[in-house]
Coordinates of C-alpha atoms in Angstrom, one line a residue:
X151 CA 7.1 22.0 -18.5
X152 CA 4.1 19.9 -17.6
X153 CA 2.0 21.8 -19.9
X154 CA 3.8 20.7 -22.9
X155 CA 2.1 17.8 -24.8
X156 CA 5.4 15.6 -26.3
X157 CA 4.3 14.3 -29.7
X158 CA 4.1 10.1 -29.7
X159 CA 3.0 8.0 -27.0
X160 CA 2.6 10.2 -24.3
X161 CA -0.1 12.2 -26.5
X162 CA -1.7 9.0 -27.3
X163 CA -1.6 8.8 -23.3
X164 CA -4.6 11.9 -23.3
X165 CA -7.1 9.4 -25.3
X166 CA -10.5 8.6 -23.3
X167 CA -11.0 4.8 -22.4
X168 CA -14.0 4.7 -24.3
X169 CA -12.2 6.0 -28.0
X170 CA -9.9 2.9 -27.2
X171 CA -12.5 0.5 -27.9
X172 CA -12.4 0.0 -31.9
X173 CA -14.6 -0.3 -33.9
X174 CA -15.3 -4.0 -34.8
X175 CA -16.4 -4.3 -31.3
X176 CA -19.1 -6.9 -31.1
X177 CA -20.2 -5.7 -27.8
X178 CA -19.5 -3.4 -24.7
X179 CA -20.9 -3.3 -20.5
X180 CA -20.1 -0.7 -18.4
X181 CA -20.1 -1.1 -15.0
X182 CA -20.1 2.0 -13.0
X183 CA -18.2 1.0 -9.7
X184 CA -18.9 4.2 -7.9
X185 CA -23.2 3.8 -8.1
X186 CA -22.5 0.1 -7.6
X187 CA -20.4 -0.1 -4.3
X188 CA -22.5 2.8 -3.0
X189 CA -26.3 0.8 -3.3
X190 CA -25.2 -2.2 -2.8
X191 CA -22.2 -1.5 -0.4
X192 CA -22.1 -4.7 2.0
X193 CA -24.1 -7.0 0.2
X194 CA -21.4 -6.9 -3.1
X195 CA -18.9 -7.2 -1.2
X196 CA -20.1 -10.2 0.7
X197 CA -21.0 -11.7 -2.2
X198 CA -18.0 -11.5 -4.1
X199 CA -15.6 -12.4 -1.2
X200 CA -17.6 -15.7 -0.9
X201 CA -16.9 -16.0 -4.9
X202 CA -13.2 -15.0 -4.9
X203 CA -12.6 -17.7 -1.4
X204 CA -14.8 -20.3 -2.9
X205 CA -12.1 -20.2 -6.1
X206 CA -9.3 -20.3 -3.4
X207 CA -8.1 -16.7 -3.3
X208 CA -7.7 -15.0 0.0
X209 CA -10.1 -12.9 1.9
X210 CA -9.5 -8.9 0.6
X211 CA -12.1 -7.4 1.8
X212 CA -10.8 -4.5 2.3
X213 CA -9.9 -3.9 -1.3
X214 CA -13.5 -4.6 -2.5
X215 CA -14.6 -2.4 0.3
X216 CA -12.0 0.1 -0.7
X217 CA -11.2 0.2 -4.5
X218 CA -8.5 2.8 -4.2
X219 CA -6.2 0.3 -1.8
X220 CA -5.5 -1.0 -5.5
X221 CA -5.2 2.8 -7.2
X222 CA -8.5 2.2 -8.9
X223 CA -10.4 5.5 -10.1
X224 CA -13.9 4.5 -9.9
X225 CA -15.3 7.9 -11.3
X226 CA -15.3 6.2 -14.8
X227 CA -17.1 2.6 -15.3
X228 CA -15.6 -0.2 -16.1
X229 CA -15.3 -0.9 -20.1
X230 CA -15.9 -4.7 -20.9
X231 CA -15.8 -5.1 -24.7
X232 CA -16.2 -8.5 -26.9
X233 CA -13.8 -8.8 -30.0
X234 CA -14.0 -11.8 -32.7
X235 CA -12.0 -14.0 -33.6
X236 CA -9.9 -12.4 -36.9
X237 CA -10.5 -15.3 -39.3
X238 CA -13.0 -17.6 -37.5
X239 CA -16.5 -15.9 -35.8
X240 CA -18.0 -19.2 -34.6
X241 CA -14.9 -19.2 -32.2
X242 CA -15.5 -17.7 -28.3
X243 CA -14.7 -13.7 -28.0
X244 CA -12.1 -12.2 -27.1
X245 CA -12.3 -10.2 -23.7
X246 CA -11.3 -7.2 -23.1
X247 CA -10.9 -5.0 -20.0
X248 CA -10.5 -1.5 -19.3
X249 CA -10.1 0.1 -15.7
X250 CA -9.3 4.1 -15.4
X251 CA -6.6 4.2 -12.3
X252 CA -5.8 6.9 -9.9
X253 CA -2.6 5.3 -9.0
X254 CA -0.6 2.8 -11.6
X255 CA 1.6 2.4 -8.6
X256 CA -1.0 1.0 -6.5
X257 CA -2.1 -1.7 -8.9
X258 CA 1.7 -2.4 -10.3
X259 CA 2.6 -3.4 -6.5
X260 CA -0.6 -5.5 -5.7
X261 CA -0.1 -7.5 -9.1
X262 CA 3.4 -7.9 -8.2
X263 CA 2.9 -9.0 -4.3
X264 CA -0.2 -11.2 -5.4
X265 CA -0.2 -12.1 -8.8
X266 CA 2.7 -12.2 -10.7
X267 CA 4.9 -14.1 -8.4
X268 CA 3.1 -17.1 -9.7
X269 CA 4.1 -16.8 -13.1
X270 CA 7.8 -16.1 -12.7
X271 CA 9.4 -12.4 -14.7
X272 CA 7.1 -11.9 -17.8
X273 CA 7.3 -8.0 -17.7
X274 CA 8.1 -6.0 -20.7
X275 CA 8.5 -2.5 -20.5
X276 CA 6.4 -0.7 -23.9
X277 CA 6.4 2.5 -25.1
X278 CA 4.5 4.0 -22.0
X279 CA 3.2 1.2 -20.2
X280 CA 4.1 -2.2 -18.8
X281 CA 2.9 -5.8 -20.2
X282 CA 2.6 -8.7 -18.5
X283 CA 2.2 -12.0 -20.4
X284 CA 0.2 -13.9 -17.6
X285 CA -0.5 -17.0 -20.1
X286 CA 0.2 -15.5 -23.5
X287 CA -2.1 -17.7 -25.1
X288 CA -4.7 -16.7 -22.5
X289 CA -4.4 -13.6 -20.4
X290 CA -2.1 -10.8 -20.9
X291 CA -2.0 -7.8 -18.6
X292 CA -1.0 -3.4 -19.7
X293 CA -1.0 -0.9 -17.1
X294 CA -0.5 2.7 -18.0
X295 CA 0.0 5.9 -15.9
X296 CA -3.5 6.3 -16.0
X297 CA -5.3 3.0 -17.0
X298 CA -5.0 -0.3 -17.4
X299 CA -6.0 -3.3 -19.8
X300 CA -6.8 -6.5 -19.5
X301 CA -7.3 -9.1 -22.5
X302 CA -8.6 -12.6 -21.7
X303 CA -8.8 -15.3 -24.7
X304 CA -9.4 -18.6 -24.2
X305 CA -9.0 -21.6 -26.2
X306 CA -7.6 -19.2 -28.7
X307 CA -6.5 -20.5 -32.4
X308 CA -5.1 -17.5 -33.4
X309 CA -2.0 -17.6 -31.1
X310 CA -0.6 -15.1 -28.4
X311 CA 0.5 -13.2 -31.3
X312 CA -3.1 -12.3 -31.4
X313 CA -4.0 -11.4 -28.0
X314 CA -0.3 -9.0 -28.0
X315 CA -1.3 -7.6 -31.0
X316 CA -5.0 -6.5 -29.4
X317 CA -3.5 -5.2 -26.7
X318 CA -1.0 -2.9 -28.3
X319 CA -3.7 -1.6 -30.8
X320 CA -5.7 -0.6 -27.7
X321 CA -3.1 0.7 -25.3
X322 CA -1.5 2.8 -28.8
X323 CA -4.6 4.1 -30.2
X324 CA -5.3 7.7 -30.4
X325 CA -8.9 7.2 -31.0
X326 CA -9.3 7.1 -34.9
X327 CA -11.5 3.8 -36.4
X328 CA -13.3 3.7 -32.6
X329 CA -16.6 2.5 -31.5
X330 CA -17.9 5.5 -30.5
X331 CA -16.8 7.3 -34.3
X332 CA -18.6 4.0 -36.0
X333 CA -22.0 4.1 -33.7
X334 CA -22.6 7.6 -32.4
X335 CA -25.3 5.9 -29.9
X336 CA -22.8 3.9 -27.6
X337 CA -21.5 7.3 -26.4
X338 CA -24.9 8.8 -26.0
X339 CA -26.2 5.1 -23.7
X340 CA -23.5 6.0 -21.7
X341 CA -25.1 9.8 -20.9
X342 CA -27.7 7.6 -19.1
X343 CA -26.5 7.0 -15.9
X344 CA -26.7 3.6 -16.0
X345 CA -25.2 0.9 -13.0
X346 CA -24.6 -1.7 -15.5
X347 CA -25.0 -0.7 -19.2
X348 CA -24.4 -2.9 -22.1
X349 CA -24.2 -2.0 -26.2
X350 CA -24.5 -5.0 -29.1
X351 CA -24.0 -4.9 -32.5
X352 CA -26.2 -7.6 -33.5
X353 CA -25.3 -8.7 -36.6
X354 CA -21.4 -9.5 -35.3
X355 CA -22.9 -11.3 -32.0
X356 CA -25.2 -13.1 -34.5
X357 CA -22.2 -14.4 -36.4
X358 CA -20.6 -15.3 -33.4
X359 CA -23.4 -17.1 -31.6
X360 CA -24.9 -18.0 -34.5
X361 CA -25.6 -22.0 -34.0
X362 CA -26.2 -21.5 -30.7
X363 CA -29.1 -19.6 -31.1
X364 CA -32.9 -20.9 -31.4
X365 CA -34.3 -20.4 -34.4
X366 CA -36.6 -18.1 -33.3
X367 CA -33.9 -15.1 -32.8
X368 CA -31.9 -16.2 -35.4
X369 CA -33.8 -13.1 -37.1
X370 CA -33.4 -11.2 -34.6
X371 CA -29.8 -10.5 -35.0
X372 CA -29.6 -10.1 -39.5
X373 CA -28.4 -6.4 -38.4
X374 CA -29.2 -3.1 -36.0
X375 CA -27.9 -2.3 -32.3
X376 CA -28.9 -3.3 -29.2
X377 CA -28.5 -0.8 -26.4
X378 CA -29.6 -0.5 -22.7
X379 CA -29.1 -0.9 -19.0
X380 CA -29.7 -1.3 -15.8
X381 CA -30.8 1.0 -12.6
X382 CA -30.6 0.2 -9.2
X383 CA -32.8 2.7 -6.6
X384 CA -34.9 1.9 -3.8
X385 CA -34.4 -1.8 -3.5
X386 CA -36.0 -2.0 -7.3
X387 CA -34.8 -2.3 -10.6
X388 CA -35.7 -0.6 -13.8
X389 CA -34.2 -2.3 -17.2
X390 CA -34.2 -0.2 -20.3
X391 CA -33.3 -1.9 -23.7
X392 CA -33.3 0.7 -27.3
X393 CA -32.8 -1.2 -30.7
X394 CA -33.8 -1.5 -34.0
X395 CA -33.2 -5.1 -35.9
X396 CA -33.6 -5.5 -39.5
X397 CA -35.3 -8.9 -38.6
X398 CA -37.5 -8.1 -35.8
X399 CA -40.6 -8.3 -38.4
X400 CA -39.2 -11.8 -39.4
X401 CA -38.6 -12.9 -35.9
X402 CA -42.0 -11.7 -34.5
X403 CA -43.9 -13.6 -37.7
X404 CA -44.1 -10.5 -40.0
X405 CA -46.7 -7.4 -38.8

């Protein structure tokens, strides 16, 4: 009966993309593919198919024209979310992305036809999804029934131990300890309609970035949330950014 939830994994199947990304995010951008492809249309993908031959890959086209060609559902944006290292914070993020799919089919047979013959027969068959191990100490690849998940780490200390473990506590949650239970606000940004939003938590982004900022917005990231996004109507664009910082007073000089 197709009506009948079965306890385990396939339940954990039902949670949202955007309950998958936990809680000790350090920041999310959404992309909404849909708004995107339909203002910008030619000039994107022009743009990006000079990128993607310029980096040697071949002329798709028809897949940037045509999203679904790859089982993409583009009714749901794209999650892009930043995690830190576990022990060391000065170290570069952890990247993660999400993609809701309309067809896992699609996507399994382009990555095998294009991709994965390059790096020989890393599949693993999980608990209700497959797993690629690209590079394991760099790029490691899920795709579910109905999303999939991409984790990018490079220069990693912490070992492909760390980037396996990130993606199984992603493709396995059922929403508990999330981003959206931790900061309320990131689900209302994404109410606003957007093209590209993006969500910070400044005091982790701080202690990642934190000698590489000036001086001068060194208090500007103590603690508080950074929020906002980007519209794109008419040939203009209008930027929105919402926030509080604990050291915006310090930062601006006091006042």
């Amino acid at each position: 009966d197709p009506d009948i939830v079965i306890p385990g994994h396939a339940a954990l199947q039902l949670v949202p993309l955007i309950e998958r990304i936990p809680a000790d995010a350090v920041g999310v951008m959404t992309l909404d593919l849909a708004k995107i492809h339909q203002k910008w249309g030619d000039k994107m993908v022009s743009l990006l198919a000079s990128e993607l031959e310029s980096k040697g890959w071949p002329n798709r086209r028809d897949l940037l024209m045509d999203p679904s060609l790859i089982g993409l559902d583009v009714s749901e944006p794209v999650r892009i979310f930043l995690l830190r290292h576990p022990t060391k914070a000065d170290e570069d993020p952890t990247i993660g992305i999400a993609v809701k799919l309309e067809d896992s089919s699609k996507l399994k047979q382009f990555f095998l036809s294009n991709i994965h013959t390059n790096y020989g027969d890393k599949t693993e068959s999980k608990d209700g999804y497959d797993l690629w191990k690209i590079d394991e100490d760099v790029c490691q690849l899920a795709i579910a029934s109905d999303f999939s998940f991409f984790l990018l780490k490079e220069h990693s200390r912490a070992g492909p131990q760390h980037l396996t473990k990130e993606l199984e506590r992603f493709m396995t949650s059922d929403g508990s300890n999330s981003l959206v239970e931790a900061h309320p606000e990131y689900e209302l940004q994404g109410r606003k309609g957007y093209d590209v939003g993006l969500w910070l938590d400044l005091e982790k982004f701080g202690s990642m970035a934190g000698e590489e900022l000036p001086p001068e917005f060194l208090g500007l990231v103590e603690a508080g949330t950074l929020s906002g996004g980007l519209r794109f109507d008419n040939g203009e664009a209008t930027l929105e950014i919402n926030g509080a910082s604990k050291g915006l007073a310090k930062a601006l000089g006091g006042g």
